[in-house]
Short mmCIF file of C-alpha atoms in Angstrom, two decimals:
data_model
loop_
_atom_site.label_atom_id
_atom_site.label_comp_id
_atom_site.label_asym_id
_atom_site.label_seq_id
_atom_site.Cartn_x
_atom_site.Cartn_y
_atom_site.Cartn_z
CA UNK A 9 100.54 -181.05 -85.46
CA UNK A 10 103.70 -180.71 -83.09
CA UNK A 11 104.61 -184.82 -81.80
CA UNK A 12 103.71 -183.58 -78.16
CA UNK A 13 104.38 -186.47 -75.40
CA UNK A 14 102.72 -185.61 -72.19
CA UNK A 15 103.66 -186.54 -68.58
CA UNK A 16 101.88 -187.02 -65.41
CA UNK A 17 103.96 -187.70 -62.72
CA UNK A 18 103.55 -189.09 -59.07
CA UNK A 19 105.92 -190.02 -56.07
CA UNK A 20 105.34 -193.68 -57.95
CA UNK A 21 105.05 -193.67 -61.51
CA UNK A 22 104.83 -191.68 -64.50
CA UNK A 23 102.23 -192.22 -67.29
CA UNK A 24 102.73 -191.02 -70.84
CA UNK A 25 100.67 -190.02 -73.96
CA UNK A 26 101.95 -189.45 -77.40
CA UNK A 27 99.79 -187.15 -79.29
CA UNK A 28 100.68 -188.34 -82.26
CA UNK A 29 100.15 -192.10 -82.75
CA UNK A 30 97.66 -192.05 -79.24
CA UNK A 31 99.95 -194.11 -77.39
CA UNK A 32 99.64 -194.65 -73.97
CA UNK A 33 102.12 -196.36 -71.34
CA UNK A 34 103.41 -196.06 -67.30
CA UNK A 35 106.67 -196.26 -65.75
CA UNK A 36 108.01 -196.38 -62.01
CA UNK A 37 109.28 -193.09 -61.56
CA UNK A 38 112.84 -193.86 -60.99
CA UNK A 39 115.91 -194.97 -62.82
CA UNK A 40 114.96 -197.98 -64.27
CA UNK A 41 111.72 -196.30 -65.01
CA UNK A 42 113.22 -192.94 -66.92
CA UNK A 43 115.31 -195.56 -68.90
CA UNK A 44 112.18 -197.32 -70.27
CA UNK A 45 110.52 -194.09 -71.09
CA UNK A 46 113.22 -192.79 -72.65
CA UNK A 47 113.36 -196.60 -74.86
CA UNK A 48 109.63 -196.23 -75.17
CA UNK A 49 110.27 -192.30 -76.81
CA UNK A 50 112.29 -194.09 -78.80
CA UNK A 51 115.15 -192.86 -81.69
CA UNK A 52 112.05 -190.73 -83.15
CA UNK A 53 112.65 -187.38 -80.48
CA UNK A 54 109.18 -185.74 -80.37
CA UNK A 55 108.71 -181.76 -80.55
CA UNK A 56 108.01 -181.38 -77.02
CA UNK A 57 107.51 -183.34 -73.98
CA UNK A 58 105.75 -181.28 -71.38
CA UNK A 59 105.21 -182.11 -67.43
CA UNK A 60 103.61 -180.36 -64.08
CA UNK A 61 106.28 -178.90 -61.33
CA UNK A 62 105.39 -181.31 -58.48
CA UNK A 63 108.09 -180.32 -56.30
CA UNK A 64 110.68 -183.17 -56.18
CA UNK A 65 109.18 -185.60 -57.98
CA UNK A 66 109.99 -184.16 -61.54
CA UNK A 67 113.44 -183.50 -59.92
CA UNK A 68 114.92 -187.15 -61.63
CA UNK A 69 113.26 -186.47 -64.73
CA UNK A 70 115.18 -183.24 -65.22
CA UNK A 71 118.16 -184.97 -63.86
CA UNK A 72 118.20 -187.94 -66.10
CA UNK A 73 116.79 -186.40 -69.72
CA UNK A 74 117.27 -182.18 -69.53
CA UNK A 75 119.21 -181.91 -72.51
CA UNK A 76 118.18 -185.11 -74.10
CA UNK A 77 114.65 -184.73 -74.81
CA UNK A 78 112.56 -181.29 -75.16
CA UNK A 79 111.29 -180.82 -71.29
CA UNK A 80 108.70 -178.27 -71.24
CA UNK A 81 107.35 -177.59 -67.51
CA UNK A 82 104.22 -175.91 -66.94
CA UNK A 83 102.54 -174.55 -63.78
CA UNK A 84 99.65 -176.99 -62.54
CA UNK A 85 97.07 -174.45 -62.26
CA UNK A 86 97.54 -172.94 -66.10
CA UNK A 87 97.12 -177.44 -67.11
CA UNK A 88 93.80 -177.26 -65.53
CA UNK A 89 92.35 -174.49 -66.97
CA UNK A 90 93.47 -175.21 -69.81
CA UNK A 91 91.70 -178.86 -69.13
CA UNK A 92 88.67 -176.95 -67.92
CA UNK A 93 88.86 -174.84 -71.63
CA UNK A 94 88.54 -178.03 -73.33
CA UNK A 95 85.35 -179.62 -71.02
CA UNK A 96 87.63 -182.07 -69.50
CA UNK A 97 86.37 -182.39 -65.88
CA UNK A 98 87.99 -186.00 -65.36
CA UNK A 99 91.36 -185.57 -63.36
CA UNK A 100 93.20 -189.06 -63.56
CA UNK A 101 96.35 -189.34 -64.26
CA UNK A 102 95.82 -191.09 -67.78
CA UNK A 103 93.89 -188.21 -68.73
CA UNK A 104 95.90 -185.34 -67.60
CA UNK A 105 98.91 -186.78 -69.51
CA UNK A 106 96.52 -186.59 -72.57
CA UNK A 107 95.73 -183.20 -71.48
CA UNK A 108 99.45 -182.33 -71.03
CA UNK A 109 100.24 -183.56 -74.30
CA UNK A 110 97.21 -181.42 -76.03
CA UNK A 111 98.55 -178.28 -74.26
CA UNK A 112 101.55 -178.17 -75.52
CA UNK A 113 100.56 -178.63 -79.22
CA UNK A 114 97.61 -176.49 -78.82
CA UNK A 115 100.07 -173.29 -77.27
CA UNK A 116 102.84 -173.86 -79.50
CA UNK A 117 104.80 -173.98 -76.36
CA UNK A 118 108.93 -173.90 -77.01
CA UNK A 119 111.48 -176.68 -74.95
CA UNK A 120 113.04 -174.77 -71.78
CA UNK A 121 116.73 -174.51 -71.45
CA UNK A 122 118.60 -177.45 -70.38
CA UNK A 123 119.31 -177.56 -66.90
CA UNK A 124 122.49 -176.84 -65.20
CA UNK A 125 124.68 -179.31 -63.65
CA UNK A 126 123.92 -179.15 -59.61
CA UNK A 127 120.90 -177.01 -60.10
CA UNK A 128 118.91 -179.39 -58.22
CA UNK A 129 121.40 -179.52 -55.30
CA UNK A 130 121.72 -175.85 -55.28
CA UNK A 131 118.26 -175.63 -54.63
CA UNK A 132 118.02 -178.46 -52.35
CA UNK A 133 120.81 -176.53 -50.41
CA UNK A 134 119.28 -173.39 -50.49
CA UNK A 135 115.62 -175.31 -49.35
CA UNK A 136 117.47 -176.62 -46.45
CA UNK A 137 119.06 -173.22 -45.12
CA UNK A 138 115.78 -171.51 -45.88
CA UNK A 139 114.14 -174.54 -43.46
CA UNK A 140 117.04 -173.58 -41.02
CA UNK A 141 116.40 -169.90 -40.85
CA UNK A 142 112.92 -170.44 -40.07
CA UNK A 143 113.51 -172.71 -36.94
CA UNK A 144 116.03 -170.55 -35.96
CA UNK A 145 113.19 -167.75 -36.13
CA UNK A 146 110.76 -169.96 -33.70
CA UNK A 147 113.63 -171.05 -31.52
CA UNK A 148 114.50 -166.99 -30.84
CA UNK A 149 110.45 -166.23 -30.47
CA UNK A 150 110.13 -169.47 -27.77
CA UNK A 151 112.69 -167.77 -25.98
CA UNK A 152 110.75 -165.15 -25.26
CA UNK A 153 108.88 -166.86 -22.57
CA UNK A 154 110.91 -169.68 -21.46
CA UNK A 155 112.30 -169.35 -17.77
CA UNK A 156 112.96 -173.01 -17.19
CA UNK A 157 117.10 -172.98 -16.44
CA UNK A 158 117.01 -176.45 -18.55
CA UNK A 159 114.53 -175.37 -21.56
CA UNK A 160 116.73 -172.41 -22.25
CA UNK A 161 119.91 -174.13 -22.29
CA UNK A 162 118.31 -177.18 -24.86
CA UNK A 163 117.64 -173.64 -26.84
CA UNK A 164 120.53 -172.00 -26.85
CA UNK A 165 122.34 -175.44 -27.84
CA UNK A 166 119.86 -176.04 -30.86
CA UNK A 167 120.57 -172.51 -31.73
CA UNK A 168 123.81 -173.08 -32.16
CA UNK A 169 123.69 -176.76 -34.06
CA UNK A 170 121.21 -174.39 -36.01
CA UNK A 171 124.41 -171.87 -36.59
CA UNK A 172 126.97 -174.42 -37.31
CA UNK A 173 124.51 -176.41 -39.72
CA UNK A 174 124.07 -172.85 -42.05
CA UNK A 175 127.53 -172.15 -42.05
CA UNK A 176 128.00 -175.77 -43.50
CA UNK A 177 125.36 -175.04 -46.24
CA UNK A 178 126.61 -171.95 -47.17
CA UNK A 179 130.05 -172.86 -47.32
CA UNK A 180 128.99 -176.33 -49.90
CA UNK A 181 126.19 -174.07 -51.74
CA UNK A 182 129.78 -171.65 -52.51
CA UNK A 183 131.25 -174.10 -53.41
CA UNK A 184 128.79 -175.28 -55.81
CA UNK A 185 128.47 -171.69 -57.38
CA UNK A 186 132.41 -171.44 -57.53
CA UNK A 187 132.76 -174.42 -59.60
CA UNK A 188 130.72 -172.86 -62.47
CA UNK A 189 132.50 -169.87 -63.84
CA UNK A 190 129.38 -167.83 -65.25
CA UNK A 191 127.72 -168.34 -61.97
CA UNK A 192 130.94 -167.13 -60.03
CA UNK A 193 130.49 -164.15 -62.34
CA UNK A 194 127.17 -163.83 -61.82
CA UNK A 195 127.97 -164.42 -57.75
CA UNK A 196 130.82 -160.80 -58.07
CA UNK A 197 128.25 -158.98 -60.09
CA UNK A 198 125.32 -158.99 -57.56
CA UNK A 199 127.37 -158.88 -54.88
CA UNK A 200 128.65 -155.49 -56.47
CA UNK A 201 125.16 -153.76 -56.32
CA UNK A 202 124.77 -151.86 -52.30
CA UNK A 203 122.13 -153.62 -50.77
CA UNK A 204 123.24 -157.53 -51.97
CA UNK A 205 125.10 -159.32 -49.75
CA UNK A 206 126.62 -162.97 -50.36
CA UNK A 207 123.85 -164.83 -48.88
CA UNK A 208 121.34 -162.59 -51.17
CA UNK A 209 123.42 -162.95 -54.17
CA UNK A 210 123.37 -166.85 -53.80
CA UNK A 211 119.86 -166.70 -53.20
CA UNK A 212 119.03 -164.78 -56.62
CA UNK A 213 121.34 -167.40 -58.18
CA UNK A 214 119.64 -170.20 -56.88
CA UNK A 215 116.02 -168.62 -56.94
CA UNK A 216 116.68 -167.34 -60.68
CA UNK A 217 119.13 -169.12 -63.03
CA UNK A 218 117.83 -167.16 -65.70
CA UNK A 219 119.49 -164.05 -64.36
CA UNK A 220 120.70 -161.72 -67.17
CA UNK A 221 119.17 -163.92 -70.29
CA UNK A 222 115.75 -162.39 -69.85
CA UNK A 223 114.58 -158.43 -70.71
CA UNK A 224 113.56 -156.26 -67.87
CA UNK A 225 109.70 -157.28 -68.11
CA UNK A 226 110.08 -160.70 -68.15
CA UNK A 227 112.22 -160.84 -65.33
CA UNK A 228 110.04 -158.97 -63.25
CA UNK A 229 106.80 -161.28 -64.37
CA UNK A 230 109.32 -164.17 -63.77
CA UNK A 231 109.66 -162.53 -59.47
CA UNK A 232 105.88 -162.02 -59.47
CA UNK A 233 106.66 -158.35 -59.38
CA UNK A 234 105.72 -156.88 -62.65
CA UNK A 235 102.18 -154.94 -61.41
CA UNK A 236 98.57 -156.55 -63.17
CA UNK A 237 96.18 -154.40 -64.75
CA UNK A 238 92.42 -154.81 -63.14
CA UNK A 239 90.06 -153.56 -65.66
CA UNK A 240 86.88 -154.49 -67.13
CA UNK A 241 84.44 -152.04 -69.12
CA UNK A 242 84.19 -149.10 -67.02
CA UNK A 243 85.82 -150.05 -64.18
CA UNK A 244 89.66 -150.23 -63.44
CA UNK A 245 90.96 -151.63 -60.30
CA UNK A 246 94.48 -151.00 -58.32
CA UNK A 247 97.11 -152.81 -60.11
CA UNK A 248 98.28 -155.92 -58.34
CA UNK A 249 101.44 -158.71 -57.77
CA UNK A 250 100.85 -161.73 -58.43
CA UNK A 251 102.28 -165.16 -59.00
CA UNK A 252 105.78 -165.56 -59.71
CA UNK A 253 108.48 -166.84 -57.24
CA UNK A 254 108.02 -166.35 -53.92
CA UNK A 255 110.93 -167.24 -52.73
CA UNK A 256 113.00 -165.10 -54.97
CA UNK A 257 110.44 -162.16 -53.40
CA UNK A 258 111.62 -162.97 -49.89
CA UNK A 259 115.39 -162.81 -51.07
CA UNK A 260 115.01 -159.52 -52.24
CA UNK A 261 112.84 -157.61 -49.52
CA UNK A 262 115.52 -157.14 -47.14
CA UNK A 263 118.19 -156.04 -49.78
CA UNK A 264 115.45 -153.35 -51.33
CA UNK A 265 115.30 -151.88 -47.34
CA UNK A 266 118.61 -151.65 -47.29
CA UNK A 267 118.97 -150.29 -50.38
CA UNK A 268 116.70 -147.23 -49.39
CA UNK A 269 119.56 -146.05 -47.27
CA UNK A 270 122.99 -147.22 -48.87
CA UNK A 271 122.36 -147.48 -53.19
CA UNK A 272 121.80 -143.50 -53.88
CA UNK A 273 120.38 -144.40 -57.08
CA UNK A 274 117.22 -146.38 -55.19
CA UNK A 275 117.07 -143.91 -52.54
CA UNK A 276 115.94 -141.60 -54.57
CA UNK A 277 113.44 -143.39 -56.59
CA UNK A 278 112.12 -144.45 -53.13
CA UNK A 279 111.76 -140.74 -52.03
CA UNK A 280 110.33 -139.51 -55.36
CA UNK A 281 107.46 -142.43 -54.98
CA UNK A 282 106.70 -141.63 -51.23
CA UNK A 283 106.64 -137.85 -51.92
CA UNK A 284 104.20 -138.41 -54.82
CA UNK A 285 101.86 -140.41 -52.33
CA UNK A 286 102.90 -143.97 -52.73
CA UNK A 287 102.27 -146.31 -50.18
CA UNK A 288 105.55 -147.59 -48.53
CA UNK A 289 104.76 -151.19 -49.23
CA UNK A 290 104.29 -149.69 -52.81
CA UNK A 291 107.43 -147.97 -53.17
CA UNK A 292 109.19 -151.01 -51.37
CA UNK A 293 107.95 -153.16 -53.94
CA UNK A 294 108.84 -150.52 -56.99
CA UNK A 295 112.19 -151.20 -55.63
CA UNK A 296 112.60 -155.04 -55.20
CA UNK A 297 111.14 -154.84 -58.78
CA UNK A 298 114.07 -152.22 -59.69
CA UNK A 299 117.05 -153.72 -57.74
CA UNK A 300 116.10 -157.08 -59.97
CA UNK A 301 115.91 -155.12 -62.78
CA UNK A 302 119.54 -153.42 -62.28
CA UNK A 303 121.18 -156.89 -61.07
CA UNK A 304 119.31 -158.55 -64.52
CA UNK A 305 121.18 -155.93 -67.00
CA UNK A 306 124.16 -156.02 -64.79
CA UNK A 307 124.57 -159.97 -65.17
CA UNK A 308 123.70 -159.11 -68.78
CA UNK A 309 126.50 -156.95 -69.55
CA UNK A 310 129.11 -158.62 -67.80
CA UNK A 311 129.87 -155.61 -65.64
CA UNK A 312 129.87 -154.49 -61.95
CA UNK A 313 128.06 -151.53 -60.81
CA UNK A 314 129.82 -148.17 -60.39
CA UNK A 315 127.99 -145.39 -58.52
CA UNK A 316 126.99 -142.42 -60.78
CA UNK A 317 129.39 -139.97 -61.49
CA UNK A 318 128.14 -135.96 -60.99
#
């Protein structure tokens, strides 16, 4: 049996389980409280220690031990079924550490990759622009029917503290991806490809640091745009999306539009789908998957894209 440590954690504290010797503890979830987990783990480094994604509160954990100790994150909803597989209905968060710790014996799963220095402010960055764009969105709609002199001028003054404050984030998450050399790389690779643009190709980045270490499949699972089969017995459903990151979805709808008109390559997979009776929001979707898909083996090879020669 793999020495699996599982971890619940909350905005407050953090409770543990060792599989192995059935030990039980909790910490404060914060710096003092990492170091006396990480005591408590002790010289004896365990297999795997496996966590939920709860937004920013595992965000110190990875900070303090990626690299250190075996992280393994898993999505929420595949811990409780995987709860509910056992007969566990209980949800405390003594027992879903114990659950946490079961799962990851029970799957076999493998450590993820250490993290990458600033990847948490990179994506707090990108968070905060993405916050910024959608303001700016309702400030531009309110517009629409404002015909107070005053209301209108209190918009167009938060529209542009709204334009100065995303020129500031861009400039510090560049600066960010400048500093590391394989994600400046990266960063003149994508932006290569007709149809990325900076602010895309820092979003892919951000979105997906796994860019170019994955195959074509699993970075297209990883975007929640590799299509599910629905079939049971006799019947067989329309293949669906589903899961994945959303966010690295939204980065790439508006590149795969533009695409359609300036990257001959997806032009004319987007014509050969409509003409064979694809919906547009199909073929749209066949080409976020593909434009992924190109940047992934582009970023993999080390090389810029070149349009095809006749």
């Amino acid at each position: 049996m793999k020495d699996s440590i599982g971890l619940d954690i909350s905005k407050a504290t953090i409770d543990a389980f060792r599989l192995k010797t059935a030990e039980v503890a909790q910490f404060p979830n914060s710096a003092a409280g990492l170091r006396s987990l990480h005591k408590w783990i002790g010289m004896q480094k365990p297999d795997l220690v496996v966590y939920e994604a709860t937004g920013a509160y595992h965000a110190a954990l990875e900070r303090s031990l990626s690299g250190i100790l075996p992280l393994v994150k898993v999505n929420p909803l595949q811990a409780r079924r995987f709860a509910q597989a056992r007969g566990k209905r209980a949800k405390t968060d003594a027992v879903d550490a114990r659950i946490l710790a079961s799962m990851g014996a029970a799957l076999d799963l493998s450590p993820d990759a250490p993290i990458e220095e600033n990847r948490h402010a990179l994506r707090e960055l990108q968070v905060a622009r993405m916050a910024l764009i959608k303001e700016r969105t309702r400030v531009l709609n309110r517009q629409k029917t404002q015909t107070l002199a005053l209301v209108k001028r209190l918009s167009n003054g938060r529209l542009e503290q709204i334009k100065r404050e995303l020129a500031e984030i861009e400039k510090a998450l560049m600066s960010l991806l400048t500093a590391s050399p394989r994600r400046k790389r990266a960063f003149d690779i994508l932006c290569s490809i007709p149809g990325i643009g900076r602010v895309t190709a820092m979003a892919i980045i951000v979105e997906c640091p796994e860019i170019g270490t994955l195959n074509r499949k699993q970075i297209a699972s990883l975007a929640g745009l590799a299509p599910m089969t629905q079939q049971s017995g006799q019947w067989r459903g329309r293949a669906l999306i589903q899961g994945g990151r959303k966010f690295l979805r939204d980065a790439l709808y508006m590149p795969a539009i533009v695409s359609i008109r300036f990257n001959p390559d997806l032009s004319q997979k987007y014509r050969a789908l409509t003409e064979a009776g694809k919906p547009a929001k199909v073929a749209l979707t066949a080409l976020m998957r593909k434009l992924l898909e190109l940047a992934n083996t582009l970023v993999h090879h080390d090389r810029e894209w070149v349009p095809k020669t006749a």
